[in-house]
XYZ file of N, CA and C in Angstrom:
555
model
N 103.433 113.137 101.677
C 103.028 111.967 100.927
C 104.224 111.121 100.501
N 105.398 111.375 101.044
C 106.554 110.576 100.640
C 106.408 109.114 101.067
N 105.546 108.840 102.083
C 105.339 107.471 102.537
C 104.768 106.586 101.443
N 104.080 107.176 100.502
C 103.454 106.383 99.442
C 104.500 105.771 98.502
N 105.686 106.366 98.442
C 106.725 105.876 97.544
C 107.672 104.885 98.206
N 107.488 104.623 99.477
C 108.365 103.713 100.203
C 107.754 102.312 100.238
N 108.578 101.276 100.278
C 108.029 99.921 100.451
C 107.310 99.824 101.788
N 106.249 99.038 101.829
C 105.527 98.857 103.075
C 106.384 98.061 104.044
N 106.380 98.428 105.312
C 107.169 97.673 106.289
C 106.589 96.277 106.488
N 107.409 95.389 106.993
C 107.015 93.998 107.174
C 105.787 93.865 108.058
N 105.658 94.749 109.045
C 104.544 94.626 109.981
C 103.214 95.075 109.381
N 103.240 95.641 108.174
C 102.004 95.941 107.443
C 101.795 94.884 106.354
N 102.824 94.647 105.537
C 102.699 93.709 104.421
C 102.492 92.276 104.908
N 103.202 91.862 105.941
C 103.082 90.494 106.454
C 101.669 90.149 106.904
N 101.067 90.970 107.764
C 99.681 90.670 108.158
C 98.689 90.720 106.995
N 98.933 91.563 105.999
C 98.049 91.583 104.831
C 98.143 90.271 104.047
N 99.352 89.759 103.898
C 99.519 88.468 103.233
C 98.861 87.369 104.068
N 99.055 87.410 105.388
C 98.446 86.407 106.263
C 96.923 86.471 106.201
N 96.363 87.672 106.175
C 94.908 87.818 106.097
C 94.379 87.275 104.769
N 95.116 87.538 103.701
C 94.714 87.017 102.388
C 94.746 85.497 102.394
N 95.792 84.915 102.960
C 95.898 83.457 103.001
C 94.816 82.864 103.888
N 94.488 83.523 104.998
C 93.415 83.024 105.864
C 92.089 83.032 105.108
N 91.825 84.097 104.362
C 90.587 84.173 103.578
C 90.532 83.059 102.533
N 91.650 82.781 101.881
C 91.685 81.706 100.895
C 91.510 80.339 101.557
N 92.108 80.151 102.724
C 91.949 78.886 103.445
C 90.474 78.651 103.791
N 89.828 79.676 104.318
C 88.416 79.535 104.690
C 87.522 79.326 103.472
N 87.936 79.842 102.328
C 87.169 79.660 101.089
C 87.512 78.344 100.397
N 88.495 77.614 100.944
C 88.890 76.340 100.343
C 89.686 76.499 99.055
N 90.399 77.602 98.903
C 91.157 77.893 97.686
C 92.652 77.815 97.976
N 93.422 77.516 96.942
C 94.879 77.538 97.021
C 95.402 78.652 96.146
N 96.514 79.230 96.554
C 97.118 80.331 95.815
C 98.377 79.855 95.130
N 98.601 80.325 93.918
C 99.817 80.033 93.190
C 99.704 80.534 91.763
N 100.797 81.007 91.215
C 100.759 81.573 89.866
C 100.864 80.517 88.775
N 101.538 79.406 89.020
C 101.670 78.404 87.955
C 100.318 77.781 87.617
N 99.423 77.707 88.590
C 98.089 77.184 88.285
C 97.338 78.112 87.339
N 97.662 79.406 87.381
C 97.041 80.352 86.443
C 97.469 80.058 85.007
N 98.712 79.700 84.821
C 99.186 79.376 83.474
C 98.480 78.140 82.943
N 98.260 77.168 83.812
C 97.517 75.968 83.408
C 96.090 76.351 83.021
N 95.477 77.230 83.791
C 94.107 77.659 83.508
C 94.026 78.400 82.180
N 94.986 79.283 81.923
C 95.002 80.023 80.656
C 95.177 79.068 79.484
N 96.095 78.117 79.618
C 96.295 77.139 78.537
C 95.032 76.328 78.298
N 94.357 75.942 79.374
C 93.114 75.189 79.231
C 92.039 76.026 78.557
N 91.927 77.296 78.945
C 90.928 78.190 78.346
C 91.189 78.405 76.861
N 92.461 78.349 76.458
C 92.814 78.556 75.055
C 92.740 77.265 74.237
N 92.322 76.150 74.863
C 92.100 74.921 74.115
C 93.196 73.892 74.177
N 94.167 74.039 75.067
C 95.260 73.074 75.135
C 94.793 71.695 75.588
N 93.600 71.612 76.209
C 93.072 70.325 76.648
C 92.772 69.381 75.506
N 92.667 69.897 74.291
C 92.427 69.050 73.125
C 93.639 68.191 72.788
N 94.822 68.667 73.191
C 96.064 67.974 72.842
C 96.771 67.342 74.032
N 96.391 67.738 75.243
C 97.112 67.261 76.423
C 96.128 67.101 77.579
N 96.075 65.921 78.154
C 95.133 65.641 79.236
C 95.357 66.510 80.463
N 96.595 66.957 80.691
C 96.889 67.798 81.852
C 96.061 69.076 81.828
N 95.767 69.587 80.639
C 95.013 70.822 80.507
C 93.509 70.589 80.340
N 93.082 69.351 80.428
C 91.677 69.014 80.235
C 90.961 69.032 81.590
N 90.427 70.188 81.962
C 89.656 70.333 83.194
C 88.750 71.548 83.040
N 87.823 71.713 83.978
C 86.894 72.839 83.916
C 87.599 74.102 84.405
N 88.168 74.847 83.486
C 88.941 76.027 83.845
C 88.062 77.150 84.375
N 86.773 77.125 84.100
C 85.887 78.202 84.572
C 85.805 78.233 86.099
N 86.022 77.093 86.725
C 86.033 77.042 88.182
C 87.242 77.731 88.793
N 88.225 78.054 87.973
C 89.432 78.741 88.429
C 89.427 80.219 88.047
N 88.281 80.746 87.672
C 88.198 82.150 87.256
C 88.671 83.120 88.315
N 88.410 82.804 89.578
C 88.865 83.688 90.663
C 90.386 83.807 90.653
N 91.073 82.708 90.327
C 92.536 82.714 90.318
C 93.074 83.554 89.161
N 92.331 83.582 88.056
C 92.733 84.453 86.943
C 92.638 85.919 87.347
N 91.686 86.234 88.215
C 91.579 87.606 88.718
C 92.791 87.961 89.580
N 93.298 86.969 90.326
C 94.512 87.185 91.112
C 95.676 87.523 90.181
N 95.790 86.766 89.081
C 96.862 87.018 88.123
C 96.706 88.396 87.489
N 95.495 88.738 87.075
C 95.255 90.060 86.487
C 95.557 91.155 87.506
N 95.174 90.932 88.756
C 95.458 91.912 89.805
C 96.947 92.094 90.041
N 97.714 91.010 89.954
C 99.166 91.111 90.126
C 99.788 91.935 89.006
N 99.323 91.711 87.779
C 99.857 92.470 86.641
C 99.456 93.941 86.748
N 98.189 94.192 86.988
C 97.703 95.579 87.081
C 98.317 96.279 88.292
N 98.377 95.575 89.420
C 98.991 96.163 90.611
C 100.458 96.490 90.410
N 101.179 95.608 89.733
C 102.582 95.886 89.433
C 102.745 97.098 88.542
N 101.873 97.218 87.535
C 101.921 98.378 86.645
C 101.651 99.667 87.416
N 100.613 99.650 88.248
C 100.275 100.850 89.032
C 101.414 101.210 89.981
N 101.961 100.212 90.669
C 103.053 100.471 91.602
C 104.274 101.033 90.891
N 104.591 100.495 89.719
C 105.779 100.932 88.974
C 105.616 102.339 88.422
N 104.440 102.628 87.871
C 104.272 103.896 87.157
C 103.670 105.023 87.988
N 102.980 104.704 89.066
C 102.304 105.748 89.815
C 102.691 105.828 91.283
N 103.262 104.783 91.841
C 103.589 104.767 93.260
C 105.077 104.664 93.532
N 105.884 104.893 92.521
C 107.331 104.791 92.688
C 107.998 106.027 92.114
N 108.773 106.702 92.946
C 109.509 107.855 92.433
C 110.836 107.454 91.810
N 111.296 106.232 92.074
C 112.525 105.726 91.486
C 112.353 104.232 91.230
N 112.079 103.843 89.990
C 111.823 102.425 89.714
C 113.064 101.534 89.758
N 114.235 102.117 89.931
C 115.458 101.321 89.976
C 115.734 100.954 91.435
N 115.821 99.662 91.742
C 116.054 99.272 93.135
C 117.453 99.648 93.597
N 117.552 99.902 94.897
C 118.857 100.210 95.484
C 119.629 98.909 95.644
N 120.811 98.879 95.072
C 121.651 97.690 95.139
C 122.973 98.094 95.776
N 123.529 97.213 96.547
C 124.815 97.446 97.180
C 125.855 97.783 96.112
N 126.643 98.833 96.318
C 127.657 99.211 95.324
C 128.643 98.092 94.994
N 128.948 97.238 95.967
C 129.856 96.109 95.703
C 129.218 95.122 94.721
N 127.906 94.912 94.841
C 127.201 94.019 93.931
C 127.164 94.626 92.527
N 126.941 95.943 92.461
C 126.943 96.623 91.156
C 128.294 96.455 90.479
N 129.380 96.655 91.233
C 130.732 96.507 90.672
C 130.968 95.072 90.209
N 130.511 94.105 90.998
C 130.686 92.700 90.637
C 129.907 92.372 89.364
N 128.655 92.845 89.270
C 127.846 92.594 88.080
C 128.439 93.268 86.851
N 128.940 94.483 87.007
C 129.561 95.165 85.871
C 130.820 94.435 85.431
N 131.529 93.835 86.375
C 132.694 93.030 86.047
C 132.336 91.786 85.248
N 131.093 91.322 85.387
C 130.625 90.156 84.644
C 129.913 90.552 83.353
N 129.915 91.853 83.024
C 129.357 92.288 81.754
C 127.965 92.887 81.823
N 127.436 93.091 83.021
C 126.113 93.691 83.175
C 126.262 95.189 83.409
N 126.404 95.926 82.321
C 126.615 97.366 82.416
C 125.383 98.113 82.925
N 124.202 97.502 82.824
C 122.977 98.156 83.287
C 122.747 97.990 84.786
N 123.631 97.278 85.485
C 123.463 97.059 86.921
C 123.414 98.385 87.660
N 122.389 98.552 88.477
C 122.234 99.770 89.259
C 121.558 100.909 88.529
N 121.294 100.754 87.226
C 120.666 101.841 86.467
C 119.347 101.438 85.816
N 118.964 100.161 85.939
C 117.687 99.713 85.400
C 117.093 98.669 86.338
N 115.786 98.491 86.232
C 115.114 97.547 87.115
C 115.550 96.113 86.838
N 115.604 95.744 85.573
C 116.064 94.429 85.157
C 117.310 94.589 84.302
N 118.226 93.648 84.349
C 119.411 93.764 83.500
C 119.020 93.668 82.023
N 119.285 94.727 81.286
C 118.918 94.748 79.869
C 119.705 93.695 79.078
N 120.840 93.266 79.608
C 121.621 92.231 78.940
C 120.884 90.888 78.921
N 119.951 90.688 79.855
C 119.166 89.465 79.894
C 117.727 89.663 79.434
N 117.175 90.848 79.641
C 115.762 91.063 79.390
C 115.477 92.136 78.345
N 116.488 92.700 77.739
C 116.296 93.682 76.675
C 116.102 93.002 75.330
N 115.742 93.759 74.336
C 115.514 93.198 72.997
C 116.778 92.619 72.372
N 117.936 93.091 72.788
C 119.180 92.603 72.188
C 119.467 91.147 72.540
N 118.787 90.605 73.543
C 118.995 89.209 73.912
C 118.582 88.280 72.768
N 117.658 88.748 71.913
C 117.181 87.921 70.808
C 118.128 87.928 69.609
N 119.200 88.687 69.701
C 120.129 88.766 68.575
C 121.312 87.807 68.724
N 121.352 87.058 69.825
C 122.470 86.122 69.987
C 121.940 84.722 70.298
N 122.679 83.739 69.848
C 122.312 82.354 70.124
C 122.333 82.084 71.617
N 123.339 82.607 72.304
C 123.474 82.394 73.751
C 122.258 82.952 74.491
N 121.807 84.145 74.120
C 120.651 84.760 74.772
C 119.379 83.952 74.572
N 119.152 83.529 73.345
C 117.958 82.736 73.045
C 118.025 81.386 73.753
N 119.193 80.773 73.748
C 119.362 79.478 74.412
C 119.116 79.598 75.919
N 119.630 80.662 76.539
C 119.402 80.863 77.972
C 117.920 81.039 78.280
N 117.210 81.811 77.461
C 115.777 82.004 77.674
C 115.005 80.699 77.512
N 115.313 79.944 76.471
C 114.592 78.689 76.233
C 114.888 77.646 77.314
N 116.150 77.463 77.629
C 116.515 76.468 78.641
C 115.993 76.903 80.013
N 116.143 78.186 80.345
C 115.638 78.689 81.624
C 114.132 78.551 81.728
N 113.420 78.893 80.666
C 111.961 78.742 80.665
C 111.540 77.296 80.815
N 112.218 76.409 80.111
C 111.913 74.983 80.239
C 112.160 74.498 81.663
N 113.299 74.882 82.251
C 113.621 74.429 83.604
C 112.639 74.965 84.635
N 112.229 76.216 84.488
C 111.250 76.783 85.419
C 109.913 76.069 85.271
N 109.463 75.877 84.033
C 108.201 75.181 83.804
C 108.238 73.744 84.286
N 109.312 73.025 83.960
C 109.462 71.641 84.404
C 109.519 71.578 85.927
N 110.297 72.473 86.527
C 110.436 72.478 87.983
C 109.122 72.756 88.685
N 108.354 73.718 88.175
C 107.058 74.031 88.792
C 106.110 72.842 88.662
N 106.128 72.188 87.530
C 105.248 71.028 87.332
C 105.701 69.844 88.188
N 106.998 69.597 88.220
C 107.541 68.475 88.984
C 107.314 68.673 90.481
N 107.445 69.935 90.939
C 107.257 70.240 92.359
C 105.785 70.348 92.732
N 104.899 70.300 91.748
C 103.473 70.399 92.038
C 103.032 71.826 92.318
N 103.781 72.792 91.857
C 103.432 74.196 92.050
C 104.655 75.071 91.983
N 104.410 76.364 91.997
C 105.502 77.336 91.864
C 105.960 77.824 93.239
N 106.922 78.700 93.237
C 107.469 79.212 94.493
C 106.410 79.928 95.315
N 105.576 80.738 94.680
C 104.561 81.464 95.448
C 103.521 80.509 96.006
N 103.131 79.513 95.235
C 102.145 78.555 95.718
C 102.648 77.753 96.904
N 103.876 77.269 96.821
C 104.423 76.481 97.921
C 104.811 77.351 99.110
N 105.511 78.454 98.845
C 106.044 79.262 99.937
C 104.957 80.018 100.686
N 103.925 80.457 99.996
C 102.874 81.215 100.673
C 101.715 80.312 101.049
N 101.130 79.648 100.079
C 99.934 78.844 100.336
C 100.275 77.529 101.033
N 101.236 76.803 100.510
C 101.570 75.504 101.085
C 102.108 75.586 102.499
N 103.004 76.527 102.754
C 103.525 76.680 104.111
C 102.449 77.178 105.069
N 101.505 78.008 104.568
C 100.398 78.455 105.415
C 99.516 77.293 105.822
N 99.433 76.282 104.960
C 98.651 75.080 105.259
C 99.461 74.026 105.997
N 100.707 74.357 106.347
C 101.606 73.452 107.060
C 101.814 72.135 106.311
N 102.007 72.225 105.000
C 102.199 71.043 104.168
C 103.687 70.708 104.071
N 104.045 69.517 104.462
C 105.443 69.074 104.407
C 105.999 69.104 102.983
N 105.251 68.651 101.946
C 105.798 68.732 100.587
C 106.147 70.174 100.174
N 105.380 71.141 100.653
C 105.692 72.534 100.334
C 106.974 72.981 101.021
N 107.181 72.554 102.250
C 108.414 72.882 102.948
C 109.608 72.296 102.204
N 109.496 71.045 101.767
C 110.576 70.398 101.014
C 110.811 71.142 99.697
N 109.729 71.527 99.017
C 109.860 72.253 97.751
C 110.538 73.600 97.966
N 110.152 74.330 99.012
C 110.752 75.647 99.277
C 112.235 75.507 99.592
N 112.593 74.507 100.373
C 114.014 74.257 100.649
C 114.749 73.969 99.341
N 114.127 73.163 98.471
C 114.730 72.879 97.163
C 114.870 74.126 96.307
N 113.853 75.020 96.335
C 113.941 76.268 95.566
C 115.130 77.107 96.035
N 115.296 77.208 97.349
C 116.397 78.016 97.877
C 117.749 77.402 97.538
N 117.866 76.080 97.677
C 119.126 75.421 97.329
C 119.415 75.612 95.837
N 118.396 75.426 94.994
C 118.575 75.634 93.558
C 118.998 77.053 93.231
N 118.401 78.032 93.900
C 118.784 79.424 93.675
C 120.218 79.699 94.083
N 120.623 79.152 95.212
C 122.000 79.340 95.669
C 122.999 78.683 94.719
N 122.688 77.479 94.272
C 123.570 76.789 93.319
C 123.669 77.598 92.032
N 122.544 78.091 91.546
C 122.552 78.870 90.302
C 123.408 80.120 90.431
N 123.163 80.898 91.484
C 123.864 82.179 91.627
C 125.347 82.002 91.902
N 125.701 81.039 92.762
C 127.089 80.937 93.180
C 127.937 79.971 92.356
N 127.310 78.985 91.710
C 128.088 77.999 90.956
C 127.906 78.096 89.442
N 126.661 78.182 88.977
C 126.408 78.166 87.528
C 126.490 79.545 86.877
N 125.960 80.549 87.525
C 125.912 81.896 86.948
C 127.285 82.407 86.507
N 128.337 82.255 87.340
C 129.650 82.734 86.893
C 130.157 82.069 85.604
N 129.754 80.812 85.354
C 130.199 80.122 84.153
C 129.407 80.569 82.925
N 128.178 81.046 83.135
C 127.343 81.468 82.018
C 127.693 82.869 81.522
N 128.259 83.681 82.416
C 128.561 85.077 82.024
C 129.989 85.439 82.281
């Protein structure tokens, strides 16, 4: 049963993603996680204060199930289908991250220096979370969707705006990691 603890190979996971996207295409649905956040905000009454959230969120109930499934599936995979929740990282990357102050590199799933409770004890940590959250939210709204929506759903529909958005996401990620990240830490 050791196969259950290994990541699925591309030739299994890829066709499953393609089959899911084909089913959504035939059902006339689009996939993306940022639309779930809009639906949740609308369900909680944000439409009273902002026209963007004023829509019939009940028609998006199926998408909320996708979000719930992602959370529940992640929990099950982490706690029941993984014998080692810490990802394997190249030793050179671990050394580089530790040189930048990330002592948890290679020993935890997420860097505790960014995602642990101690981040709330410094101005820099709180500022990074707020600015990063704002930029991600603004970027998803400005791009008309999030990375999963554009990269999976939009590219499956052969939409040129999604291709442009995905190229922008990759360029932004490269700029962040190679140019901005070293200055922040």
